């Protein structure tokens, strides 16, 4: 089962490695990892997407709470939450496909952030499956040259916040 784990941790050297190590030590591949400082520079928010057995995920979450750098951790999977991923992709515009490319960008609410000769750099944001769908359609109307994905970022809906986030 797919799990979205969100943690707040001290923004200190080694903190990320200790958390990631808990998951990898148990044989779980981290599908996506996104981390950045919060509005409080000394605190970082880490979002992990992993696939695994619920009982083992619960055990790892309990163990991660014991790490000195971890302020709070929650499995957002079964909670109402919002998630998004950023995609930046370079494409070569195929001759005669310019209108099809523009229509694809319009349908997916994507936009061009740079254009040089026949190469465009595009930006798109959305849930991972929407990023995948956009890339599939995009590959039919242009030639993909390079891409970078941010990984999933997620927050719980409503007023709920992770302890230490406020």
PDB file of C-alpha atoms in Angstrom:
ATOM      1  CA  UNK A   1       0.000   0.000   0.000  1.00  0.00           C
ATOM      2  CA  UNK A   2       1.156   3.547  -0.770  1.00  0.00           C
ATOM      3  CA  UNK A   3       1.932   5.652   2.310  1.00  0.00           C
ATOM      4  CA  UNK A   4       2.622   9.375   2.578  1.00  0.00           C
ATOM      5  CA  UNK A   5       4.638  10.054   5.717  1.00  0.00           C
ATOM      6  CA  UNK A   6       5.176  13.648   6.819  1.00  0.00           C
ATOM      7  CA  UNK A   7       7.723  14.617   9.464  1.00  0.00           C
ATOM      8  CA  UNK A   8       8.964  17.767  11.098  1.00  0.00           C
ATOM      9  CA  UNK A   9      12.582  17.589  12.128  1.00  0.00           C
ATOM     10  CA  UNK A  10      15.367  19.830  13.305  1.00  0.00           C
ATOM     11  CA  UNK A  11      17.153  21.373  10.343  1.00  0.00           C
ATOM     12  CA  UNK A  12      20.542  19.940  11.330  1.00  0.00           C
ATOM     13  CA  UNK A  13      23.250  17.888   9.637  1.00  0.00           C
ATOM     14  CA  UNK A  14      22.495  14.158   9.717  1.00  0.00           C
ATOM     15  CA  UNK A  15      18.812  14.454  10.661  1.00  0.00           C
ATOM     16  CA  UNK A  16      17.576  13.479   7.197  1.00  0.00           C
ATOM     17  CA  UNK A  17      20.008  10.560   6.960  1.00  0.00           C
ATOM     18  CA  UNK A  18      18.824   9.129  10.283  1.00  0.00           C
ATOM     19  CA  UNK A  19      15.155   9.218   9.223  1.00  0.00           C
ATOM     20  CA  UNK A  20      15.794   7.799   5.748  1.00  0.00           C
ATOM     21  CA  UNK A  21      17.963   5.112   7.331  1.00  0.00           C
ATOM     22  CA  UNK A  22      15.034   3.826   9.407  1.00  0.00           C
ATOM     23  CA  UNK A  23      13.072   3.113   6.237  1.00  0.00           C
ATOM     24  CA  UNK A  24      15.900   1.731   4.114  1.00  0.00           C
ATOM     25  CA  UNK A  25      17.188  -0.480   6.960  1.00  0.00           C
ATOM     26  CA  UNK A  26      13.892  -2.355   6.798  1.00  0.00           C
ATOM     27  CA  UNK A  27      14.106  -2.836   3.063  1.00  0.00           C
ATOM     28  CA  UNK A  28      11.655  -0.144   2.010  1.00  0.00           C
ATOM     29  CA  UNK A  29      12.514   1.782  -1.098  1.00  0.00           C
ATOM     30  CA  UNK A  30      11.664   5.456  -0.755  1.00  0.00           C
ATOM     31  CA  UNK A  31       9.601   6.232  -3.854  1.00  0.00           C
ATOM     32  CA  UNK A  32       9.694   9.989  -3.270  1.00  0.00           C
ATOM     33  CA  UNK A  33      11.440  12.255  -0.788  1.00  0.00           C
ATOM     34  CA  UNK A  34      10.876  15.981  -0.470  1.00  0.00           C
ATOM     35  CA  UNK A  35      12.475  18.122   2.223  1.00  0.00           C
ATOM     36  CA  UNK A  36      12.880  21.844   2.822  1.00  0.00           C
ATOM     37  CA  UNK A  37      12.966  24.348   5.656  1.00  0.00           C
ATOM     38  CA  UNK A  38       9.588  25.503   6.950  1.00  0.00           C
ATOM     39  CA  UNK A  39       8.633  29.068   7.846  1.00  0.00           C
ATOM     40  CA  UNK A  40      10.818  28.423  10.897  1.00  0.00           C
ATOM     41  CA  UNK A  41      14.366  28.080   9.442  1.00  0.00           C
ATOM     42  CA  UNK A  42      15.504  25.697  12.188  1.00  0.00           C
ATOM     43  CA  UNK A  43      12.704  23.224  11.298  1.00  0.00           C
ATOM     44  CA  UNK A  44      12.420  21.175   8.098  1.00  0.00           C
ATOM     45  CA  UNK A  45       9.421  19.319   6.731  1.00  0.00           C
ATOM     46  CA  UNK A  46      10.131  15.944   5.183  1.00  0.00           C
ATOM     47  CA  UNK A  47       7.571  14.111   3.063  1.00  0.00           C
ATOM     48  CA  UNK A  48       8.209  10.488   2.109  1.00  0.00           C
ATOM     49  CA  UNK A  49       6.198   8.310  -0.257  1.00  0.00           C
ATOM     50  CA  UNK A  50       6.765   4.606   0.295  1.00  0.00           C
ATOM     51  CA  UNK A  51       4.966   1.365  -0.461  1.00  0.00           C
ATOM     52  CA  UNK A  52       4.733  -1.188   2.300  1.00  0.00           C
ATOM     53  CA  UNK A  53       2.889  -3.245   4.865  1.00  0.00           C
ATOM     54  CA  UNK A  54       0.870  -1.144   7.304  1.00  0.00           C
ATOM     55  CA  UNK A  55       2.131  -2.895  10.448  1.00  0.00           C
ATOM     56  CA  UNK A  56       5.779  -2.333   9.530  1.00  0.00           C
ATOM     57  CA  UNK A  57       5.100   1.288   8.530  1.00  0.00           C
ATOM     58  CA  UNK A  58       3.474   1.867  11.941  1.00  0.00           C
ATOM     59  CA  UNK A  59       6.534   0.383  13.653  1.00  0.00           C
ATOM     60  CA  UNK A  60       8.897   2.612  11.655  1.00  0.00           C
ATOM     61  CA  UNK A  61       6.795   5.686  12.504  1.00  0.00           C
ATOM     62  CA  UNK A  62       6.968   4.823  16.212  1.00  0.00           C
ATOM     63  CA  UNK A  63      10.733   4.382  15.972  1.00  0.00           C
ATOM     64  CA  UNK A  64      11.160   7.654  14.070  1.00  0.00           C
ATOM     65  CA  UNK A  65       9.352   9.490  16.889  1.00  0.00           C
ATOM     66  CA  UNK A  66      12.196   8.380  19.167  1.00  0.00           C
ATOM     67  CA  UNK A  67      14.861  10.053  17.029  1.00  0.00           C
ATOM     68  CA  UNK A  68      16.181  13.153  18.761  1.00  0.00           C
ATOM     69  CA  UNK A  69      15.787  15.366  15.678  1.00  0.00           C
ATOM     70  CA  UNK A  70      12.152  14.393  14.937  1.00  0.00           C
ATOM     71  CA  UNK A  71       9.569  16.834  16.300  1.00  0.00           C
ATOM     72  CA  UNK A  72       6.459  15.110  14.906  1.00  0.00           C
ATOM     73  CA  UNK A  73       5.491  12.464  12.367  1.00  0.00           C
ATOM     74  CA  UNK A  74       2.186  11.455  10.791  1.00  0.00           C
ATOM     75  CA  UNK A  75       1.018   8.990   8.154  1.00  0.00           C
ATOM     76  CA  UNK A  76      -1.259  11.128   5.973  1.00  0.00           C
ATOM     77  CA  UNK A  77      -2.435   8.148   3.929  1.00  0.00           C
ATOM     78  CA  UNK A  78      -5.797   7.637   5.631  1.00  0.00           C
ATOM     79  CA  UNK A  79      -6.359  11.318   6.471  1.00  0.00           C
ATOM     80  CA  UNK A  80      -7.832  13.982   4.220  1.00  0.00           C
ATOM     81  CA  UNK A  81      -4.772  15.627   2.724  1.00  0.00           C
ATOM     82  CA  UNK A  82      -3.489  17.673  -0.179  1.00  0.00           C
ATOM     83  CA  UNK A  83      -0.455  16.615  -2.151  1.00  0.00           C
ATOM     84  CA  UNK A  84       1.412  18.073  -5.072  1.00  0.00           C
ATOM     85  CA  UNK A  85       4.587  17.604  -7.051  1.00  0.00           C
ATOM     86  CA  UNK A  86       6.480  20.057  -9.241  1.00  0.00           C
ATOM     87  CA  UNK A  87       7.718  19.038 -12.691  1.00  0.00           C
ATOM     88  CA  UNK A  88      10.134  21.016 -14.834  1.00  0.00           C
ATOM     89  CA  UNK A  89      10.620  19.438 -18.256  1.00  0.00           C
ATOM     90  CA  UNK A  90      12.539  20.404 -21.393  1.00  0.00           C
ATOM     91  CA  UNK A  91      10.978  19.386 -24.685  1.00  0.00           C
ATOM     92  CA  UNK A  92      11.893  19.744 -28.317  1.00  0.00           C
ATOM     93  CA  UNK A  93       8.960  21.168 -30.251  1.00  0.00           C
ATOM     94  CA  UNK A  94       8.282  18.892 -33.217  1.00  0.00           C
ATOM     95  CA  UNK A  95       7.668  20.606 -36.552  1.00  0.00           C
ATOM     96  CA  UNK A  96       3.946  20.731 -37.267  1.00  0.00           C
ATOM     97  CA  UNK A  97       3.032  19.799 -33.653  1.00  0.00           C
ATOM     98  CA  UNK A  98       3.158  23.296 -32.152  1.00  0.00           C
ATOM     99  CA  UNK A  99      -0.636  23.605 -31.878  1.00  0.00           C
ATOM    100  CA  UNK A 100      -0.941  20.119 -30.373  1.00  0.00           C
ATOM    101  CA  UNK A 101       1.715  21.001 -27.798  1.00  0.00           C
ATOM    102  CA  UNK A 102      -0.027  24.263 -26.904  1.00  0.00           C
ATOM    103  CA  UNK A 103      -3.356  22.406 -26.547  1.00  0.00           C
ATOM    104  CA  UNK A 104      -1.698  19.866 -24.239  1.00  0.00           C
ATOM    105  CA  UNK A 105      -0.280  22.657 -22.074  1.00  0.00           C
ATOM    106  CA  UNK A 106      -3.689  24.342 -21.901  1.00  0.00           C
ATOM    107  CA  UNK A 107      -5.515  21.106 -20.952  1.00  0.00           C
ATOM    108  CA  UNK A 108      -3.050  20.395 -18.156  1.00  0.00           C
ATOM    109  CA  UNK A 109      -2.731  23.990 -16.885  1.00  0.00           C
ATOM    110  CA  UNK A 110       0.985  23.897 -17.619  1.00  0.00           C
ATOM    111  CA  UNK A 111       3.038  26.759 -18.944  1.00  0.00           C
ATOM    112  CA  UNK A 112       6.286  27.612 -20.683  1.00  0.00           C
ATOM    113  CA  UNK A 113       8.974  29.162 -18.462  1.00  0.00           C
ATOM    114  CA  UNK A 114      11.723  29.329 -21.091  1.00  0.00           C
ATOM    115  CA  UNK A 115      11.917  29.019 -24.857  1.00  0.00           C
ATOM    116  CA  UNK A 116      15.017  28.923 -27.046  1.00  0.00           C
ATOM    117  CA  UNK A 117      14.902  27.919 -30.710  1.00  0.00           C
ATOM    118  CA  UNK A 118      12.732  24.772 -30.760  1.00  0.00           C
ATOM    119  CA  UNK A 119      13.325  23.859 -27.102  1.00  0.00           C
ATOM    120  CA  UNK A 120      10.796  24.785 -24.433  1.00  0.00           C
ATOM    121  CA  UNK A 121      11.114  24.404 -20.697  1.00  0.00           C
ATOM    122  CA  UNK A 122       7.727  23.725 -19.133  1.00  0.00           C
ATOM    123  CA  UNK A 123       6.424  23.797 -15.574  1.00  0.00           C
ATOM    124  CA  UNK A 124       3.592  21.673 -14.215  1.00  0.00           C
ATOM    125  CA  UNK A 125       2.347  20.997 -10.681  1.00  0.00           C
ATOM    126  CA  UNK A 126      -0.125  18.390  -9.456  1.00  0.00           C
ATOM    127  CA  UNK A 127      -0.560  14.988  -7.863  1.00  0.00           C
ATOM    128  CA  UNK A 128       1.937  12.380  -9.011  1.00  0.00           C
ATOM    129  CA  UNK A 129      -0.568  10.565 -11.216  1.00  0.00           C
ATOM    130  CA  UNK A 130      -1.396  13.857 -12.964  1.00  0.00           C
ATOM    131  CA  UNK A 131       2.309  14.479 -13.562  1.00  0.00           C
ATOM    132  CA  UNK A 132       2.547  10.992 -15.090  1.00  0.00           C
ATOM    133  CA  UNK A 133      -0.510  11.604 -17.306  1.00  0.00           C
ATOM    134  CA  UNK A 134       0.890  14.954 -18.451  1.00  0.00           C
ATOM    135  CA  UNK A 135       4.226  13.343 -19.358  1.00  0.00           C
ATOM    136  CA  UNK A 136       2.489  10.574 -21.330  1.00  0.00           C
ATOM    137  CA  UNK A 137       0.499  13.087 -23.373  1.00  0.00           C
ATOM    138  CA  UNK A 138       3.469  15.419 -23.731  1.00  0.00           C
ATOM    139  CA  UNK A 139       5.618  12.627 -25.177  1.00  0.00           C
ATOM    140  CA  UNK A 140       3.092  12.250 -28.002  1.00  0.00           C
ATOM    141  CA  UNK A 141       3.325  15.898 -29.093  1.00  0.00           C
ATOM    142  CA  UNK A 142       7.002  16.678 -28.407  1.00  0.00           C
ATOM    143  CA  UNK A 143      10.321  15.002 -27.729  1.00  0.00           C
ATOM    144  CA  UNK A 144      11.211  14.858 -24.033  1.00  0.00           C
ATOM    145  CA  UNK A 145      14.795  15.998 -23.486  1.00  0.00           C
ATOM    146  CA  UNK A 146      15.206  16.320 -19.719  1.00  0.00           C
ATOM    147  CA  UNK A 147      13.049  16.492 -16.636  1.00  0.00           C
ATOM    148  CA  UNK A 148      13.235  17.112 -12.903  1.00  0.00           C
ATOM    149  CA  UNK A 149      10.522  16.159 -10.403  1.00  0.00           C
ATOM    150  CA  UNK A 150      10.412  17.582  -6.893  1.00  0.00           C
ATOM    151  CA  UNK A 151       8.819  14.611  -5.197  1.00  0.00           C
ATOM    152  CA  UNK A 152       5.539  14.766  -3.319  1.00  0.00           C
ATOM    153  CA  UNK A 153       4.833  17.516  -0.800  1.00  0.00           C
ATOM    154  CA  UNK A 154       1.729  17.024   1.352  1.00  0.00           C
ATOM    155  CA  UNK A 155      -0.237  18.599   4.194  1.00  0.00           C
ATOM    156  CA  UNK A 156      -3.332  17.515   6.067  1.00  0.00           C
ATOM    157  CA  UNK A 157      -6.569  19.294   5.151  1.00  0.00           C
ATOM    158  CA  UNK A 158      -8.225  21.733   7.532  1.00  0.00           C
ATOM    159  CA  UNK A 159      -6.775  23.201  10.710  1.00  0.00           C
ATOM    160  CA  UNK A 160      -4.660  20.181  11.694  1.00  0.00           C
ATOM    161  CA  UNK A 161      -0.906  20.849  11.730  1.00  0.00           C
ATOM    162  CA  UNK A 162       2.089  18.826  12.782  1.00  0.00           C
ATOM    163  CA  UNK A 163       3.234  19.669  16.304  1.00  0.00           C
ATOM    164  CA  UNK A 164       6.067  22.146  16.104  1.00  0.00           C
ATOM    165  CA  UNK A 165       4.808  23.613  12.808  1.00  0.00           C
ATOM    166  CA  UNK A 166       3.125  26.622  14.325  1.00  0.00           C
TER     167      UNK A 166
END
